[in-house]
Amino acid sequence: MIQLLLGSSDVKVGAIGYGCWRFAGSSTKEADSKIRTALDCGMTLIDTADIYGLGEPRGFGGAEDVLGDVLRASPDLRSQMVLATKGGIDAKRPYNSTYDYLMAAMDQSLLRLKTDYVDLYQIHRPDITTPMSETARALNDMVKAGKTKYVGVSNFTVSQTRALQAHLNTQLVSTQPEFSPLHQEPITDGTLDWCQESSATALAWSPLAGGRLFSEKGAVIDTLDRLAETHNSTRGNIALAFTMHHGADVIPIIGTQKTERIIESAKAAELPLTAREFYDIVEAYRGKKMP
Ligand SMILES: NC(=O)c1ccc[n+]([C@@H]2O[C@H](COP(=O)([O-])OP(=O)(O)OC[C@H]3O[C@@H](n4cnc5c(N)ncnc54)[C@H](OP(=O)(O)O)[C@@H]3O)[C@@H](O)[C@H]2O)c1
């Protein structure tokens, strides 16, 4: 699979990443098989979060626990992946990016993941009650302590991202917005422009709209199906190719729990979508031709 630099770092990751949001129900054996399949396909960026598992039997930390069990059983896998996690959602509050909370959350994530460090630590959602300078102090100290190599944000507006960046000693390497043919706001809200301004990577969450792509109807779906026929591909892979075709470095993070779908998705990284076809999907979403 094509490899891309993660933001302004010198770390390379596959053009498609694999996410563990839906992981908490997996046995260690099942999770091991999904992670190995993703890595074998070149999806070296593995994304999780401390909150994944909340509302399910394993609860908060459940998805990190499962991934940690995989890493404990096969420690060699750790060096094959670029491991990303997130913190800052505290379901009751509901967001917490205070210094003490984040430092404790990071330590808990490392314990669950059974690793000494993560490659990327992301603030999951902005906590607008905490000064950005305080959140930045936590991220700076995590990097200094070697607990994470790089830092990023998720679901931040561009101005929130810039406000945080102003207090960091290190460059944010990523932002993680929702981005798919059914959710194209990052094209117009400045997120993907900020990525190019800052040489940061956009990690697109729910690039298949969390599965809605397969249950909805409408102009976008019709366009994806027409292009799938043209390219002898699938609706899902045209959607992934769409996210990757934007001029910013966008890495879609897929979330299927089926190994055969992980393998099929990898083909999207080679799909020769044209600019015209990309605009067809934008026009279908906007309901009008480009001006
Ligand atoms: N930062 C954030 O706030 C945030 C929020 C959400 C997600 N994320 C990240 O993004 C990752 C991906 O999110 P996601 O899981 O929503 O991604 P997604 O790839 O858009 O959606 C995955 C869902 O689509 C279904 N699906 C895939 N292919 C299908 C097909 N051909 N037919 C029918 N259903 C199909 C999957 O079901 P099967 O399992 O049955 O294939 C699964 O339920 C997460 O794991 C997480 O790392 C981040």
XYZ file of C-alpha atoms and ligand atoms in Angstrom:
339
model
C 0.000 0.000 0.000
C 1.122 3.576 -0.689
C 2.835 5.061 2.371
C 2.335 8.671 3.487
C 4.161 10.750 6.055
C 2.165 11.381 9.204
C 1.945 15.158 9.171
C 5.304 16.885 9.469
C 6.844 13.851 11.224
C 9.208 11.404 9.551
C 6.907 8.471 10.319
C 5.269 6.733 7.381
C 1.824 5.144 7.539
C -0.345 3.307 5.038
C -2.768 5.400 2.969
C -5.686 3.702 4.780
C -5.789 3.199 8.548
C -7.683 0.745 10.739
C -9.843 1.856 13.662
C -10.830 -0.045 16.796
C -14.028 1.746 17.845
C -16.129 -1.378 17.287
C -13.521 -3.664 18.818
C -14.676 -4.091 22.395
C -16.873 -7.130 21.626
C -13.982 -9.077 20.089
C -12.145 -11.963 21.708
C -8.347 -11.641 21.743
C -8.173 -14.199 18.934
C -10.659 -12.314 16.763
C -8.973 -8.981 17.457
C -5.567 -10.488 16.667
C -6.837 -11.664 13.303
C -8.281 -8.215 12.420
C -5.090 -6.390 13.439
C -2.851 -8.826 11.542
C -5.068 -8.566 8.454
C -4.952 -4.765 8.564
C -1.162 -4.730 9.019
C -0.669 -7.318 6.262
C -2.674 -5.036 3.934
C -0.398 -2.106 4.811
C -2.859 -0.341 7.131
C -0.168 0.453 9.660
C -1.953 3.280 11.453
C -4.070 1.658 14.166
C -6.457 4.098 15.824
C -8.258 3.603 19.129
C -9.482 5.682 22.112
C -9.952 5.188 25.837
C -13.715 5.750 25.556
C -14.265 2.934 23.022
C -16.233 0.209 24.767
C -18.402 2.533 26.855
C -22.006 1.344 26.750
C -20.887 -2.195 25.979
C -20.127 -5.000 28.440
C -16.405 -4.160 28.670
C -17.112 -0.477 29.336
C -14.714 2.491 29.169
C -11.267 1.289 28.096
C -12.664 -1.942 26.626
C -11.297 -1.494 23.109
C -7.852 -0.505 24.403
C -7.918 -3.558 26.680
C -8.589 -5.886 23.734
C -5.816 -4.326 21.661
C -3.518 -4.527 24.689
C -4.294 -8.245 25.052
C -3.313 -8.720 21.392
C -0.047 -6.859 22.010
C 0.702 -8.806 25.186
C 0.273 -12.105 23.322
C 2.327 -10.910 20.325
C 4.692 -8.108 21.402
C 6.320 -8.146 17.946
C 3.178 -6.515 16.523
C 3.823 -3.283 18.429
C 6.744 -2.207 16.223
C 4.763 -3.018 13.070
C 2.071 -0.447 13.854
C 1.848 3.283 14.342
C -0.384 3.272 17.401
C -2.786 6.152 17.923
C -5.147 6.651 20.832
C -7.287 9.463 22.187
C -8.389 10.834 25.510
C -10.480 13.674 26.839
C -14.022 12.288 26.711
C -15.274 11.822 30.244
C -18.850 10.726 29.614
C -20.310 12.487 32.673
C -18.757 15.918 32.140
C -18.704 15.192 29.044
C -15.262 16.470 27.953
C -12.194 16.955 30.103
C -8.879 18.318 28.843
C -7.532 19.546 32.165
C -3.877 18.824 32.878
C -4.464 16.323 35.681
C -7.201 14.450 33.850
C -5.228 14.060 30.613
C -1.994 13.003 32.347
C -3.885 10.314 34.284
C -5.842 9.277 31.170
C -2.617 8.820 29.217
C -1.124 6.593 31.931
C -4.297 4.503 32.045
C -4.264 4.121 28.232
C -0.656 2.914 28.310
C -1.519 0.377 31.020
C -4.477 -0.965 29.025
C -2.532 -1.037 25.756
C 0.384 -2.750 27.514
C 2.940 -0.515 25.875
C 5.376 2.139 27.124
C 4.389 4.718 24.534
C 1.908 5.529 21.814
C 2.935 7.094 18.525
C 0.054 9.574 18.444
C -2.058 10.955 21.295
C -5.144 12.871 20.203
C -7.522 15.093 22.154
C -10.780 13.355 21.268
C -13.100 16.372 21.486
C -12.470 19.975 22.522
C -13.209 20.762 26.190
C -14.197 24.409 25.901
C -14.100 24.940 29.683
C -10.349 24.295 29.887
C -7.818 26.848 28.646
C -5.958 25.615 25.577
C -2.710 26.558 27.337
C -3.471 23.983 30.064
C -4.296 21.233 27.540
C -1.112 22.086 25.648
C 0.924 21.820 28.868
C -0.331 18.241 29.285
C 0.506 17.350 25.675
C 3.934 18.991 25.955
C 4.688 17.005 29.110
C 3.508 13.730 27.529
C 5.901 14.250 24.611
C 8.724 15.271 26.953
C 8.180 12.134 29.063
C 8.239 9.928 25.940
C 4.681 8.726 26.531
C 3.692 9.796 23.036
C 5.828 10.695 20.045
C 3.305 13.003 18.404
C 0.104 14.824 19.242
C -3.074 15.556 17.330
C -6.682 16.624 17.727
C -10.084 15.314 16.733
C -13.391 17.101 16.140
C -11.707 20.492 16.678
C -12.669 23.544 14.644
C -9.794 25.165 12.808
C -9.679 28.081 15.259
C -9.626 25.685 18.231
C -6.789 23.787 16.554
C -4.820 26.993 16.014
C -5.440 28.117 19.604
C -4.043 24.839 20.923
C -1.127 24.897 18.484
C -0.118 28.349 19.749
C 0.734 26.825 23.167
C 2.441 23.634 21.981
C 6.197 23.053 21.795
C 5.608 20.615 18.957
C 3.659 20.679 15.705
C 0.258 18.956 15.685
C 0.676 16.144 13.144
C -2.995 15.347 12.649
C -6.609 16.276 13.001
C -9.393 13.696 12.925
C -12.690 14.927 11.467
C -15.688 12.959 10.280
C -15.337 12.841 6.488
C -17.135 10.715 3.907
C -19.262 11.181 0.780
C -22.207 11.606 3.181
C -20.368 14.114 5.411
C -18.309 16.524 3.335
C -18.055 19.472 5.770
C -14.236 19.233 6.199
C -13.970 20.412 2.575
C -15.737 23.670 3.382
C -15.170 24.284 7.116
C -11.440 24.864 6.676
C -10.234 21.609 8.258
C -8.596 20.224 5.126
C -7.153 23.654 4.280
C -5.591 23.882 7.765
C -3.998 20.460 7.148
C -2.284 21.802 4.051
C -1.319 25.058 5.764
C 0.297 23.087 8.624
C 1.508 19.985 6.767
C -0.787 17.940 9.007
C -2.599 14.730 8.117
C -6.380 14.468 8.192
C -7.494 11.142 9.604
C -11.039 10.710 8.292
C -13.309 8.970 10.783
C -16.299 6.919 9.593
C -15.289 7.193 5.907
C -18.181 4.851 5.050
C -20.444 7.008 7.225
C -20.328 4.314 9.888
C -22.185 1.907 7.578
C -24.956 4.392 6.606
C -23.514 4.282 3.123
C -25.076 0.841 2.761
C -28.551 1.642 4.095
C -29.245 5.105 2.673
C -30.577 6.085 -0.718
C -30.139 9.252 -2.726
C -27.999 11.099 -5.253
C -24.690 10.453 -3.477
C -25.326 6.714 -3.283
C -26.431 6.609 -6.945
C -23.224 8.410 -7.960
C -21.044 6.053 -5.911
C -22.763 3.051 -7.503
C -22.309 4.444 -11.017
C -18.593 5.021 -10.372
C -18.263 1.581 -8.804
C -19.531 0.102 -12.068
C -17.122 2.240 -14.130
C -14.160 1.123 -12.033
C -15.350 -2.455 -11.494
C -15.216 -1.664 -7.796
C -17.602 -1.309 -4.858
C -19.634 1.519 -3.346
C -17.446 1.410 -0.238
C -14.170 1.572 -2.108
C -15.312 4.505 -4.238
C -16.155 6.267 -0.955
C -12.671 5.566 0.438
C -11.060 6.699 -2.812
C -13.143 9.896 -2.602
C -11.669 10.784 0.808
C -8.133 10.072 -0.454
C -8.572 12.102 -3.641
C -8.844 15.477 -1.878
C -5.713 17.614 -2.286
C -4.929 17.368 1.444
C -3.317 14.234 2.841
C -6.416 12.378 3.980
C -6.094 8.932 5.489
C -9.470 7.234 5.939
C -9.762 5.112 9.086
C -11.991 2.160 8.315
C -13.869 0.292 11.029
C -15.179 -2.964 9.592
C -15.028 -5.993 11.884
C -14.838 -8.437 8.964
C -11.371 -9.473 7.794
C -12.575 -10.025 4.217
C -13.807 -6.412 4.141
C -10.449 -5.152 5.446
C -8.744 -6.960 2.543
C -11.263 -5.632 0.000
C -10.920 -2.045 1.322
C -7.156 -2.058 0.758
C -7.813 -2.024 -3.009
C -9.254 1.497 -2.654
C -5.745 2.884 -2.145
C -4.949 2.017 -5.786
C -8.278 3.097 -7.289
C -7.718 5.665 -10.090
C -10.613 8.011 -9.323
C -10.461 11.079 -11.571
C -10.905 14.692 -10.506
C -14.144 14.769 -12.542
C -15.451 11.772 -10.604
C -14.452 13.369 -7.289
C -16.425 16.483 -8.262
C -19.369 14.278 -9.303
C -19.582 13.092 -5.679
C -19.268 16.657 -4.343
C -22.024 17.833 -6.712
C -24.288 14.944 -5.735
C -23.854 15.936 -2.065
C -24.501 19.641 -2.711
C -27.391 18.950 -5.060
C -26.028 21.352 -7.671
C -23.211 21.715 -10.180
C -19.970 23.389 -9.158
C -20.248 27.111 -9.910
N -12.622 10.782 16.460
C -13.878 10.435 16.565
O -14.707 11.121 17.165
C -14.319 9.152 15.934
C -15.677 8.820 15.835
C -16.019 7.632 15.213
C -15.030 6.801 14.695
N -13.708 7.140 14.835
C -12.617 6.294 14.286
O -12.949 5.919 12.976
C -12.910 4.495 12.870
C -13.873 4.020 11.839
O -15.198 4.386 12.180
P -16.408 3.505 11.655
O -16.298 2.143 12.224
O -17.667 4.266 11.869
O -16.004 3.450 10.097
P -16.728 3.043 8.761
O -15.731 2.224 8.017
O -17.302 4.261 8.146
O -17.965 2.146 9.190
C -17.817 0.822 9.624
C -19.192 0.209 9.648
O -19.628 0.031 8.298
C -20.018 -1.309 8.103
N -19.673 -1.731 6.737
C -18.455 -1.685 6.152
N -18.518 -2.191 4.891
C -19.804 -2.570 4.703
C -20.506 -3.151 3.603
N -19.874 -3.436 2.453
N -21.821 -3.397 3.757
C -22.456 -3.105 4.903
N -21.851 -2.549 6.001
C -20.531 -2.284 5.886
C -19.218 -2.096 9.106
O -19.883 -3.305 9.399
P -19.039 -4.709 9.448
O -18.222 -4.635 10.675
O -20.124 -5.724 9.494
O -18.230 -4.778 8.184
C -19.191 -1.157 10.300
O -20.359 -1.291 11.083
C -13.205 4.038 14.310
O -12.806 2.714 14.543
C -12.407 5.028 15.094
O -11.038 4.670 15.089
C -13.346 8.296 15.431
